[in-house]
Tab-separated table of C-alpha atoms (C1' of nucleotides) in Angstrom:
chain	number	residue	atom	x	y	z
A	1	UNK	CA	9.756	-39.237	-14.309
A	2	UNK	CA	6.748	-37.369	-13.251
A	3	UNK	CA	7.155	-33.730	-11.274
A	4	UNK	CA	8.895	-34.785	-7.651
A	5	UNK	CA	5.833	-34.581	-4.905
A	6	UNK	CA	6.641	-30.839	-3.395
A	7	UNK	CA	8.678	-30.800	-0.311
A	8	UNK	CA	7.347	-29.268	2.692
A	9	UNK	CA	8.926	-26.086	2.730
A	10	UNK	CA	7.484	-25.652	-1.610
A	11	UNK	CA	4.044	-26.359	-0.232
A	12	UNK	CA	4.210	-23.327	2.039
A	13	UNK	CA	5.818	-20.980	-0.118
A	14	UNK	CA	3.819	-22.024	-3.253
A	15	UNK	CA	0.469	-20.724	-0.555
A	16	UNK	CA	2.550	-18.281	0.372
A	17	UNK	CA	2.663	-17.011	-2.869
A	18	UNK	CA	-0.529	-16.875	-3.950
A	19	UNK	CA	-2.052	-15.269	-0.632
A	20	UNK	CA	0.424	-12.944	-0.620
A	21	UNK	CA	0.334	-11.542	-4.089
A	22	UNK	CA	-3.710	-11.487	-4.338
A	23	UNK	CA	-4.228	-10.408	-0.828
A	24	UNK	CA	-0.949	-8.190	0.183
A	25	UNK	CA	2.196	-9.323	2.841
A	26	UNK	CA	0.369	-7.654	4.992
A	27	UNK	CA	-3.144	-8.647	4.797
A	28	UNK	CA	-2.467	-12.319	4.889
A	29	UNK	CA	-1.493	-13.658	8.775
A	30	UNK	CA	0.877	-16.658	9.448
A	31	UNK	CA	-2.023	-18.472	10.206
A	32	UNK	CA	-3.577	-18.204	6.836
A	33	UNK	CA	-0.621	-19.299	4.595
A	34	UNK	CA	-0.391	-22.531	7.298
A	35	UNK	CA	-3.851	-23.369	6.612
A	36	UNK	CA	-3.606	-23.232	2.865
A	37	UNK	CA	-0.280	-24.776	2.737
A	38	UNK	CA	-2.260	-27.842	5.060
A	39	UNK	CA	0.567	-27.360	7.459
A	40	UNK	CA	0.475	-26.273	11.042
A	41	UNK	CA	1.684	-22.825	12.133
A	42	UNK	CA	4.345	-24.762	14.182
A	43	UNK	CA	5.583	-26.687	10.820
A	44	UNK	CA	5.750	-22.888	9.328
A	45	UNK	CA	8.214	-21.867	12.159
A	46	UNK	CA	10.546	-24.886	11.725
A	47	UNK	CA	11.048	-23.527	8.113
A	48	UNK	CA	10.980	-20.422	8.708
A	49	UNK	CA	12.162	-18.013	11.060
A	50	UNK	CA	9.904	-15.683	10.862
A	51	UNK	CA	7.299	-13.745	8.239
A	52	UNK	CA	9.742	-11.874	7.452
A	53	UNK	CA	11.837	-14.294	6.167
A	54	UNK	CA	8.590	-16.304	4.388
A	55	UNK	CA	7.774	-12.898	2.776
A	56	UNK	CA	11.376	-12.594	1.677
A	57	UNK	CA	11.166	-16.668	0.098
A	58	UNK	CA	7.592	-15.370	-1.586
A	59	UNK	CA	9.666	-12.921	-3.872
A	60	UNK	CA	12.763	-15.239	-4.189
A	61	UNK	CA	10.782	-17.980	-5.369
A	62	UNK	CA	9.457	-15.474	-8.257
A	63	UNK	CA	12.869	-13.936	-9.765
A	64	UNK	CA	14.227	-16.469	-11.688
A	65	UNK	CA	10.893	-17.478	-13.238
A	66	UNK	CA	9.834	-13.830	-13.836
A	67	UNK	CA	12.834	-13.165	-15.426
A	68	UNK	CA	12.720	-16.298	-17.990
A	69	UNK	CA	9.539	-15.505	-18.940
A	70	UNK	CA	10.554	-11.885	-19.886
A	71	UNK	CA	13.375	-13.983	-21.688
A	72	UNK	CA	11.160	-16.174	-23.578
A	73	UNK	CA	8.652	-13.574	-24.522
A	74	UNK	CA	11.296	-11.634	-25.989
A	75	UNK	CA	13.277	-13.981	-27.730
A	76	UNK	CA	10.019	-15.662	-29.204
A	77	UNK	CA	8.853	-11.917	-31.019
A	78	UNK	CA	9.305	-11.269	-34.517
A	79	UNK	CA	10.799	-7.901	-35.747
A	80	UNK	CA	13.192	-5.772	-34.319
A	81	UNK	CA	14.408	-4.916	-31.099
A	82	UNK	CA	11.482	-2.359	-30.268
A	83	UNK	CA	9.191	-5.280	-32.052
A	84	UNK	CA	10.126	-7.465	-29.291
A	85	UNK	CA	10.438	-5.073	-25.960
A	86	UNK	CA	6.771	-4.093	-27.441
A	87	UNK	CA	5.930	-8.014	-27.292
A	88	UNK	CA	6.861	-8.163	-23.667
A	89	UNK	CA	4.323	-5.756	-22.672
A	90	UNK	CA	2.054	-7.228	-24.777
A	91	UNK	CA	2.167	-10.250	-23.234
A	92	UNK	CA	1.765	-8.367	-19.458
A	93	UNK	CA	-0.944	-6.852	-20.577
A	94	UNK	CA	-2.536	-10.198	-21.105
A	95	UNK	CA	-2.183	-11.154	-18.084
A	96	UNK	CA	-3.451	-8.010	-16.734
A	97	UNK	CA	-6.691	-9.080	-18.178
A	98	UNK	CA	-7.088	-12.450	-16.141
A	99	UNK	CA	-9.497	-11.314	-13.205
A	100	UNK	CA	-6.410	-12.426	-10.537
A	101	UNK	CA	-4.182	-9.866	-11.616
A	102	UNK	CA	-2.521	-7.400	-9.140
A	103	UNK	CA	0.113	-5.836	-10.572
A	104	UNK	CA	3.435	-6.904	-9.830
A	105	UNK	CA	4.470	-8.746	-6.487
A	106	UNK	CA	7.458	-6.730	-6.283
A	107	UNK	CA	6.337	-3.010	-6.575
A	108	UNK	CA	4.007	-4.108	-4.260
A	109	UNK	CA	5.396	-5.768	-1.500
A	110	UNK	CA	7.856	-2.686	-1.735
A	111	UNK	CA	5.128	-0.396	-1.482
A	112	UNK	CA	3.628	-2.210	1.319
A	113	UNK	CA	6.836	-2.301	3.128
A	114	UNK	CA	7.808	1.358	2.326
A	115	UNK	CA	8.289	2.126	5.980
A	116	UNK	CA	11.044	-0.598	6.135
A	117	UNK	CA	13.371	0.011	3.789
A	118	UNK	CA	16.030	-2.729	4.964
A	119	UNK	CA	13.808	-5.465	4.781
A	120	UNK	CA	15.157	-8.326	2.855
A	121	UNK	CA	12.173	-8.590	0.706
A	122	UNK	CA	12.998	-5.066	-0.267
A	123	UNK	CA	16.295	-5.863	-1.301
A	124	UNK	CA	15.108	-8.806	-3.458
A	125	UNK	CA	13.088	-7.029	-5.392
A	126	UNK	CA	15.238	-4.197	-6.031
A	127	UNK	CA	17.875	-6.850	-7.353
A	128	UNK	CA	15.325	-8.676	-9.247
A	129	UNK	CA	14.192	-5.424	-11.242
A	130	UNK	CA	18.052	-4.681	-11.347
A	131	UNK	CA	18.666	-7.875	-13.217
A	132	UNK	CA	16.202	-7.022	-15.496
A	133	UNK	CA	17.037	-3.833	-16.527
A	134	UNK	CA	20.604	-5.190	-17.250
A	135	UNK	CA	19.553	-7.798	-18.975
A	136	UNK	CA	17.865	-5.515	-21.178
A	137	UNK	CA	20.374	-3.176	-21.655
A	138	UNK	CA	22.730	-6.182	-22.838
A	139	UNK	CA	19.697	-6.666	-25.579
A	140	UNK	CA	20.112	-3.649	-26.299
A	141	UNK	CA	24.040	-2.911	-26.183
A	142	UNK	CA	24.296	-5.959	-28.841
A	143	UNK	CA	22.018	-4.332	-31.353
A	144	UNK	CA	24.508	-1.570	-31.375
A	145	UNK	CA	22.220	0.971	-29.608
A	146	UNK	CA	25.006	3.463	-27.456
A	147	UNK	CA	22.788	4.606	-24.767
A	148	UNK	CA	22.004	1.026	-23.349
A	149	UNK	CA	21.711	1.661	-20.015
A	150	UNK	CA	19.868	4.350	-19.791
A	151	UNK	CA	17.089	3.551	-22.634
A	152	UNK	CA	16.470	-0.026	-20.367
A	153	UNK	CA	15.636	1.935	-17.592
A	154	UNK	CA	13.305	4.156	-19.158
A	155	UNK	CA	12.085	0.756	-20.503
A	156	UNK	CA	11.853	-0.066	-17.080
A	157	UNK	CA	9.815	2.834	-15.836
A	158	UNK	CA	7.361	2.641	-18.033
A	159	UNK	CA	6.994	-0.987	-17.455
A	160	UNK	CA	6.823	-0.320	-13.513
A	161	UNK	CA	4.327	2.749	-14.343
A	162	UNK	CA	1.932	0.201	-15.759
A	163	UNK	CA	2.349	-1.836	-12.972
A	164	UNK	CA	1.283	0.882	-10.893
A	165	UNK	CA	-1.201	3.061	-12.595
A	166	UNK	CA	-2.694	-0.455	-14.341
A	167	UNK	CA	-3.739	-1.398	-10.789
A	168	UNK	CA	-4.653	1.718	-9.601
A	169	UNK	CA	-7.035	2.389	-12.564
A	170	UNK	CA	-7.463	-1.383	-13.123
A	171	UNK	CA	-7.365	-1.042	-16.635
A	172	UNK	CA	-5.116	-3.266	-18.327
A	173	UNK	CA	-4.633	-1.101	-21.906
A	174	UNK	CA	-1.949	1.462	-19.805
A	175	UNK	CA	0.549	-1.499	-20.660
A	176	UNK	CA	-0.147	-1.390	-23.944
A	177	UNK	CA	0.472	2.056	-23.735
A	178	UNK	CA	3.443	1.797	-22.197
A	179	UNK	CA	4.536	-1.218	-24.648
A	180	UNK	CA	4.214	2.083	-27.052
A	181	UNK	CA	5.694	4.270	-25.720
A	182	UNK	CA	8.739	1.979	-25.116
A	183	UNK	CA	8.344	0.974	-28.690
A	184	UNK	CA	8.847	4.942	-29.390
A	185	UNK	CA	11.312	4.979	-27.706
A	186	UNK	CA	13.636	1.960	-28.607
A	187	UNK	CA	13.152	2.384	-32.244
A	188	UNK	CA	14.535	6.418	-31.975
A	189	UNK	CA	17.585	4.235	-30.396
A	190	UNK	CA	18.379	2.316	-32.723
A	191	UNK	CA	21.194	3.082	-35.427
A	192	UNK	CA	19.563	4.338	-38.760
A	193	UNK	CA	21.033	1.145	-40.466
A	194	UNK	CA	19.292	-1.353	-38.985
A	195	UNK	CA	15.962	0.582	-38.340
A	196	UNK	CA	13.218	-1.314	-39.417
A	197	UNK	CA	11.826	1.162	-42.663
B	1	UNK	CA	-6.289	37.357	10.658
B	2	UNK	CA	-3.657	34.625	11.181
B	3	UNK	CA	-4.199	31.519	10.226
B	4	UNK	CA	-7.501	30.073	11.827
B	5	UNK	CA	-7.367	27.417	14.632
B	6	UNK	CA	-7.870	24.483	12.997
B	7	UNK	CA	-10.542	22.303	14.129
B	8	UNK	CA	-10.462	18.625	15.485
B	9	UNK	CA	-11.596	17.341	12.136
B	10	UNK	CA	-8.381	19.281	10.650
B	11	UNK	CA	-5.781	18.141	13.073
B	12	UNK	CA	-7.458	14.081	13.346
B	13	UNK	CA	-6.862	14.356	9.009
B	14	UNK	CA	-3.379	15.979	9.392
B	15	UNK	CA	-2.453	13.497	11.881
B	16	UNK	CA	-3.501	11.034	10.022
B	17	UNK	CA	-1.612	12.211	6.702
B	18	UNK	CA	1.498	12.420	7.840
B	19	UNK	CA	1.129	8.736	9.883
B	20	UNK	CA	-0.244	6.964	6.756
B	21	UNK	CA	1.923	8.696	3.940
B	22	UNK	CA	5.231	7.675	6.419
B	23	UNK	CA	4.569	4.483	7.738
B	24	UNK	CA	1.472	2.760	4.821
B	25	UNK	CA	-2.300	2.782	6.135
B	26	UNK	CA	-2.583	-1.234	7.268
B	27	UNK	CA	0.635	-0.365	9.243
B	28	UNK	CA	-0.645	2.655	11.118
B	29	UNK	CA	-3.156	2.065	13.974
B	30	UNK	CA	-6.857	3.959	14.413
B	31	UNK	CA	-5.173	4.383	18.142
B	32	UNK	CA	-1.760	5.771	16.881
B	33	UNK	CA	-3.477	8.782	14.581
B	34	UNK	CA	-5.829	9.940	17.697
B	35	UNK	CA	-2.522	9.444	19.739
B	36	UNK	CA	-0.971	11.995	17.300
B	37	UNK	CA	-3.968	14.006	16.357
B	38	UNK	CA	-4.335	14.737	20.416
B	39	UNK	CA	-7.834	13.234	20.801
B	40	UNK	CA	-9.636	10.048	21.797
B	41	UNK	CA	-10.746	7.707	19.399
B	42	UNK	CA	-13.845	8.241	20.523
B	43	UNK	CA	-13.294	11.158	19.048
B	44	UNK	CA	-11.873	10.640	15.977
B	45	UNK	CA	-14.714	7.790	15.704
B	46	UNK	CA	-17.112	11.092	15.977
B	47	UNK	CA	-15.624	12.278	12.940
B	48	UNK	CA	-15.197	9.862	10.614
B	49	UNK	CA	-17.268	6.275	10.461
B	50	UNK	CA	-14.550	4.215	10.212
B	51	UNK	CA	-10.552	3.775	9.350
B	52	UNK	CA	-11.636	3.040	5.727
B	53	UNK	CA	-13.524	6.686	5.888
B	54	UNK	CA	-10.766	7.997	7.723
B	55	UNK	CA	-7.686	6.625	4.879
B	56	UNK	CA	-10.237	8.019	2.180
B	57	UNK	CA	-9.892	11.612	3.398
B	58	UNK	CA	-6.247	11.279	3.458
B	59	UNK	CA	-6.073	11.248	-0.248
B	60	UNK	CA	-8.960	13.485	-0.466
B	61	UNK	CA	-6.873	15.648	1.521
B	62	UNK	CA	-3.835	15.567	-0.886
B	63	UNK	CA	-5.689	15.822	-4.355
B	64	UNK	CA	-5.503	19.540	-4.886
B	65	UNK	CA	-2.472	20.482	-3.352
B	66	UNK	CA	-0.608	17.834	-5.132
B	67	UNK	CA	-2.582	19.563	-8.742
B	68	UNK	CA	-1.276	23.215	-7.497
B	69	UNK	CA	1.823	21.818	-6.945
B	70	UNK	CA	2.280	20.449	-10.374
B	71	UNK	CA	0.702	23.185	-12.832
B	72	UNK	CA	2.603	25.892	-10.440
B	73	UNK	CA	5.928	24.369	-11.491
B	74	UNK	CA	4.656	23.767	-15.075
B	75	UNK	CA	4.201	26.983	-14.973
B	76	UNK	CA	6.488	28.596	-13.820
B	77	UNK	CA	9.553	26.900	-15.901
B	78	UNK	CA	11.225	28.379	-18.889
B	79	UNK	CA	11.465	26.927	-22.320
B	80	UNK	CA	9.097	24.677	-24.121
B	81	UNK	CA	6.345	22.546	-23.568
B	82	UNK	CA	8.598	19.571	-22.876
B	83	UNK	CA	11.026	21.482	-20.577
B	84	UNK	CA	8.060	22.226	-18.669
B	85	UNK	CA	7.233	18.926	-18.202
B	86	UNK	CA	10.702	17.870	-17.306
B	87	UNK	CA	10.833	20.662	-14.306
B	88	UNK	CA	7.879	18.625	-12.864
B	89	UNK	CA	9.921	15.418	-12.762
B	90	UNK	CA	13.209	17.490	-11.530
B	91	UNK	CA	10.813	19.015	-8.964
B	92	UNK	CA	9.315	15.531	-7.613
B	93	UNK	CA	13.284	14.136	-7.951
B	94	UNK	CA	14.387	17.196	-5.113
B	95	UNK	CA	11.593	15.743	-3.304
B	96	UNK	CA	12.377	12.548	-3.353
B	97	UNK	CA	16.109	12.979	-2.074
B	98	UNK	CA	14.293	14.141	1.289
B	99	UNK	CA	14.658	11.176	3.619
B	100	UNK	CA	10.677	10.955	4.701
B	101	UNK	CA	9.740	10.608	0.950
B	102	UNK	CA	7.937	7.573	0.051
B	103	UNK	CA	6.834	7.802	-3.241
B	104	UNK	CA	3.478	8.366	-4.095
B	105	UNK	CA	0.563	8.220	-0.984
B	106	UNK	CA	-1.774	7.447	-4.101
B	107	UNK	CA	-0.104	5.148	-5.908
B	108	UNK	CA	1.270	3.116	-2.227
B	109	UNK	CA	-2.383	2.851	-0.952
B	110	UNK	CA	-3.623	1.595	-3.777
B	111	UNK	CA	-0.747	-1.070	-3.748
B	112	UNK	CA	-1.790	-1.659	-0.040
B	113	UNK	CA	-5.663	-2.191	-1.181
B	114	UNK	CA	-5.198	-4.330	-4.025
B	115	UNK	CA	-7.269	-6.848	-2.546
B	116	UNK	CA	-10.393	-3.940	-2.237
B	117	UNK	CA	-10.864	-2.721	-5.734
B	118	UNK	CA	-13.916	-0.978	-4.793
B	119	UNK	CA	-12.508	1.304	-1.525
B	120	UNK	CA	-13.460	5.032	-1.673
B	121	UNK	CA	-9.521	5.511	-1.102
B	122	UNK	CA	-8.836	4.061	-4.667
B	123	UNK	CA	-11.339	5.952	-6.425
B	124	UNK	CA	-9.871	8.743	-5.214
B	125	UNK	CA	-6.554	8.193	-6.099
B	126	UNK	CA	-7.743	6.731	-9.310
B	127	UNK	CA	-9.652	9.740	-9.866
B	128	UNK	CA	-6.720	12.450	-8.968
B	129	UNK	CA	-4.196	10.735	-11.515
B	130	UNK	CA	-6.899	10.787	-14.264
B	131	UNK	CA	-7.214	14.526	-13.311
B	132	UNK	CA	-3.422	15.110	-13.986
B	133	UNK	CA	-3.579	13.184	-16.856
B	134	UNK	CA	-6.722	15.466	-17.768
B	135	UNK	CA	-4.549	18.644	-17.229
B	136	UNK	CA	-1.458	17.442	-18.873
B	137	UNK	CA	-3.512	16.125	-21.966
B	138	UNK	CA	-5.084	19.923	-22.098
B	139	UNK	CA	-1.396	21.217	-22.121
B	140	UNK	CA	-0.376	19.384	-24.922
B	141	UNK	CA	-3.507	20.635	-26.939
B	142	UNK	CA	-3.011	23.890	-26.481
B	143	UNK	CA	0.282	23.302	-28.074
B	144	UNK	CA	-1.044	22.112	-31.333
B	145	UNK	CA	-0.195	18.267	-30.178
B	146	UNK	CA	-2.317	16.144	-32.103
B	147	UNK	CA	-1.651	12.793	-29.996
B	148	UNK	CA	-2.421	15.126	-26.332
B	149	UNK	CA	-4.458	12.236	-24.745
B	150	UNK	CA	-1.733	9.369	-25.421
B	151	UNK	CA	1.222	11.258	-24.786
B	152	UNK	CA	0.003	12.733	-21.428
B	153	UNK	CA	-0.687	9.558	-20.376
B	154	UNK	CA	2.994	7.929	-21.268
B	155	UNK	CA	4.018	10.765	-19.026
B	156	UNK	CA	1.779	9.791	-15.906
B	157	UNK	CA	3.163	6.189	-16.502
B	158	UNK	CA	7.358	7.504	-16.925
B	159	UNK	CA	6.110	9.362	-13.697
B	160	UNK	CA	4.592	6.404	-11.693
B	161	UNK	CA	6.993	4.361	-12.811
B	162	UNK	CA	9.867	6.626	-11.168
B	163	UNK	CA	7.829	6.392	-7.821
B	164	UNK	CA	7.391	2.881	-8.051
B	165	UNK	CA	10.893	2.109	-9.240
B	166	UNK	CA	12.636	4.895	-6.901
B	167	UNK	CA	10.980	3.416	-3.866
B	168	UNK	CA	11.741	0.267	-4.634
B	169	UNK	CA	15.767	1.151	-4.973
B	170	UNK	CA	15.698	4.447	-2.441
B	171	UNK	CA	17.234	6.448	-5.992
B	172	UNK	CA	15.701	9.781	-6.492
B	173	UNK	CA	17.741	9.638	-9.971
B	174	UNK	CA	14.821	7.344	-11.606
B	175	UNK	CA	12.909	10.704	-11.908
B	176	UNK	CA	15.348	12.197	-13.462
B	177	UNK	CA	16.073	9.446	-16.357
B	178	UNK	CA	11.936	9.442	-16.632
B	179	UNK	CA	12.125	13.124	-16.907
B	180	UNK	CA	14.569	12.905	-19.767
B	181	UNK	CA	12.361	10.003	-21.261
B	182	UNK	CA	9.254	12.626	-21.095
B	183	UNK	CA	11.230	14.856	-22.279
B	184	UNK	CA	12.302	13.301	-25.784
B	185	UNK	CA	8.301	11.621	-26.361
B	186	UNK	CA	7.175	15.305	-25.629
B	187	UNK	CA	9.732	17.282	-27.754
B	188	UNK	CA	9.205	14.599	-30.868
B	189	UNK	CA	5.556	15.068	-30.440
B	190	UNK	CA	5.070	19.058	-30.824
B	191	UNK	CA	4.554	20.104	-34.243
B	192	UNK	CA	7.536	21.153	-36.120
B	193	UNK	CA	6.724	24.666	-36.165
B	194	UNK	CA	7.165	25.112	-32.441
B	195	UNK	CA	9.620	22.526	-31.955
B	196	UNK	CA	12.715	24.295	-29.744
B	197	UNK	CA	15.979	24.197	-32.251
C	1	DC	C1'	-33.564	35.172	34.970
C	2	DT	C1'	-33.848	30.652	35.722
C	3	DT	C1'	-35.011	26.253	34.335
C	4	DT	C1'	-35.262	22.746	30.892
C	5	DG	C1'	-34.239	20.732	26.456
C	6	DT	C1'	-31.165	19.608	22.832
C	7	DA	C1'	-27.267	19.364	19.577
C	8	DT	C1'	-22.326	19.302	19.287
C	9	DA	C1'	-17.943	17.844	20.709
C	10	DC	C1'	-15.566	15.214	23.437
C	11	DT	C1'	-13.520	11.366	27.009
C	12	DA	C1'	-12.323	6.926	29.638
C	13	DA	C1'	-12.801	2.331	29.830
C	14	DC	C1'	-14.008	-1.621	27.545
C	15	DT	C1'	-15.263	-5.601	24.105
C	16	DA	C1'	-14.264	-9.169	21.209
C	17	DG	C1'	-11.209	-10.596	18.221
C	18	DT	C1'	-6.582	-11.115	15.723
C	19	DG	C1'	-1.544	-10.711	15.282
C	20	DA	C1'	3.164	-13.075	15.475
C	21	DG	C1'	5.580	-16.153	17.737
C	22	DT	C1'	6.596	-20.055	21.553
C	23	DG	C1'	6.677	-24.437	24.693
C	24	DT	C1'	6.312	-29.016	24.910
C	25	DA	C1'	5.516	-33.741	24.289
C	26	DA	C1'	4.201	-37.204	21.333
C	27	DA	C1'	4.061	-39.185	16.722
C	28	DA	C1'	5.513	-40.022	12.030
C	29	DT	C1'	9.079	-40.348	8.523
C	30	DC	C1'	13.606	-41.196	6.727
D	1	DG	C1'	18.347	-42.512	15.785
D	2	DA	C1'	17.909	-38.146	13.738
D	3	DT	C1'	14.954	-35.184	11.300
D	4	DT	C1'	10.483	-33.598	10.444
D	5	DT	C1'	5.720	-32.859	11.607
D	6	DT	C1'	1.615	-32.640	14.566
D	7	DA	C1'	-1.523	-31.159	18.255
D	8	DC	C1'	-2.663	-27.590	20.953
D	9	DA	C1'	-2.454	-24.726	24.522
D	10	DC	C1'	-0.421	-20.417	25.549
D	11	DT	C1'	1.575	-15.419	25.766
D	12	DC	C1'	1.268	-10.816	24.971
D	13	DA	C1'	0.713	-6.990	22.289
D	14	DC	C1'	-2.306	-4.905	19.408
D	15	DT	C1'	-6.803	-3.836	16.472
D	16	DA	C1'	-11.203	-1.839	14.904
D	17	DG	C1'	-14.936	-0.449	16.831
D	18	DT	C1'	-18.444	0.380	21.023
D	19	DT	C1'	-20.841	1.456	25.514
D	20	DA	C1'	-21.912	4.814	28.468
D	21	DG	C1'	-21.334	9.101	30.094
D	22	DT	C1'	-19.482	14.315	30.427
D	23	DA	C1'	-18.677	19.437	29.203
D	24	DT	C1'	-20.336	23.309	26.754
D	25	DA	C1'	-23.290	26.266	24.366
D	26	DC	C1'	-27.396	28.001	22.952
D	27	DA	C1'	-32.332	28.304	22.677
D	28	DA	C1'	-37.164	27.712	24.226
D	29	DA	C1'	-40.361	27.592	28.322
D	30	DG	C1'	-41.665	28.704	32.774
DNA sequence: CTTTGTATACTAACTAGTGAGTGTAAAATC
DNA sequence: GATTTTACACTCACTAGTTAGTATACAAAG
């Protein structure tokens, strides 16, 4: 039971996907993710109604994996809750190594779309980021810590902030940084009885 | 004595400022800034040697004033060190509830131009955010900080992170939360001595 | 003092190419 | 027989950048 061949429609958002996020939404015509998708433009349209909507299916198709890879890297950490929110950006700033990285599709694509701000694309990436600060403030609401909510989205910035300033300076060590400072930040957090000595 | 004329160089980069910062540079035209600048673009190509050259002295254009803007309301807050800081982030949040903000010009072109690391435009901005980290670093010194160099720069990334998060969800209230998050990694790290009671 | 030369600042019209999206008819696949 | 895909020509708006030429000012040469 070997992977199921693609359909059409995964072909051209799996191209989609990678011009996109290495060259930007808008860099990258209709014509290029046809090409590299070995489809013709025409094929595209059927699919799709328009860029819009392929640009919106680019960030869908990342949300749920994003997300359970945040999940994994987490869960897999040893040590205590600011042990493994630290793990997550360690693992990003991995990544940020590899010569293809370009920050995150997301910020991005929001950033490159700034001038539209009811685009759906917009609004999937808001909810995606959404659903990951919550899920972190559940993390953190079941280790006890009161101020959930806001400590995941301070989390969350400085995550986001080494998304940014990573790219700009292309320098992958600001999310270890920021894996710090969240580290800092979640251990002050955490109830004095289960802080790690 | 008034203010002096300014001169078609002046008026093509103002143009240009206000088009870019508002609407992205890819989405903005060569045509629509001379539109809006008044001239030709045979003009404007008289002035600067191409859009690249042009969308470099944008930023140029905003590095200082953006600096002024932030040691003047360092500066001029009361309290310590870290409330200091926090008035920049509850200065940038009042900006942000204006409907033309955007976020950060710096931080969006460089999102735009991911796919040309080397563009003047992202040295620039690359070079005025290691500037405010320069200034903010010096800050903390003075204060008898011994960690000045990391902390200022967890406070550039709570900051970028509350552009590139509050654009993404249109909430000015991110930079308050990464105020408050400055606020606690500055206030833990100044020496007991001076620490605010 | 008038002519000629030259540098600056500017304009109108144009080139050559790309952008998203469509029309249509025929072919392939299910 | 319905859905999916191709081939490809086409529209129309827009894009960065250019060709060729004009207005003004100021200085040197006659």
């Amino acid at each position: 039971m070997g992977p199921t061949t693609p359909s059409t429609r995964e072909r051209i958002i799996a191209a989609a996907s990678k011009l996109f996020y290495s060259e930007g939404v808008r860099a990258v015509s209709v014509d290029a993710v046809a090409d590299k998708a070995g489809v013709t433009k025409r094929t595209l349209y059927y699919h799709f109604k328009s860029k819009d909507d392929l640009v919106a299916a680019y960030l869908e198709g990342r949300d749920q994996p994003n997300l359970a890879l945040f999940r994994r890297w987490f869960s897999e950490a040893d040590g205590s809750v600011a042990d493994k929110v630290r793990s997550i950006f360690h693992h990003l700033a991995v990544s940020a190594r590899h010569p293809k990285w370009k920050g995150c599709g997301f910020l991005r694509t929001s950033a490159e779309l700034a001038n539209m701000p009811g685009h759906p694309a917009i609004k999937i990436g808001a909810a995606h980021k959404k659903r990951f600060e919550g899920w972190l403030s559940e993390m953190f609401e079941s280790e006890g810590i009161a101020s959930a909510e806001p400590l995941a989205r301070q989390v969350v910035l400085l995550m986001d902030g080494a998304f940014a300033a990573g790219l700009l300076q292309r320098d992958a060590s600001y999310m270890e940084t920021a894996g710090d400072a969240a580290f800092a930040l979640v251990n002050a957090a955490v109830p004095t009885k289960t802080r790690r000595r």
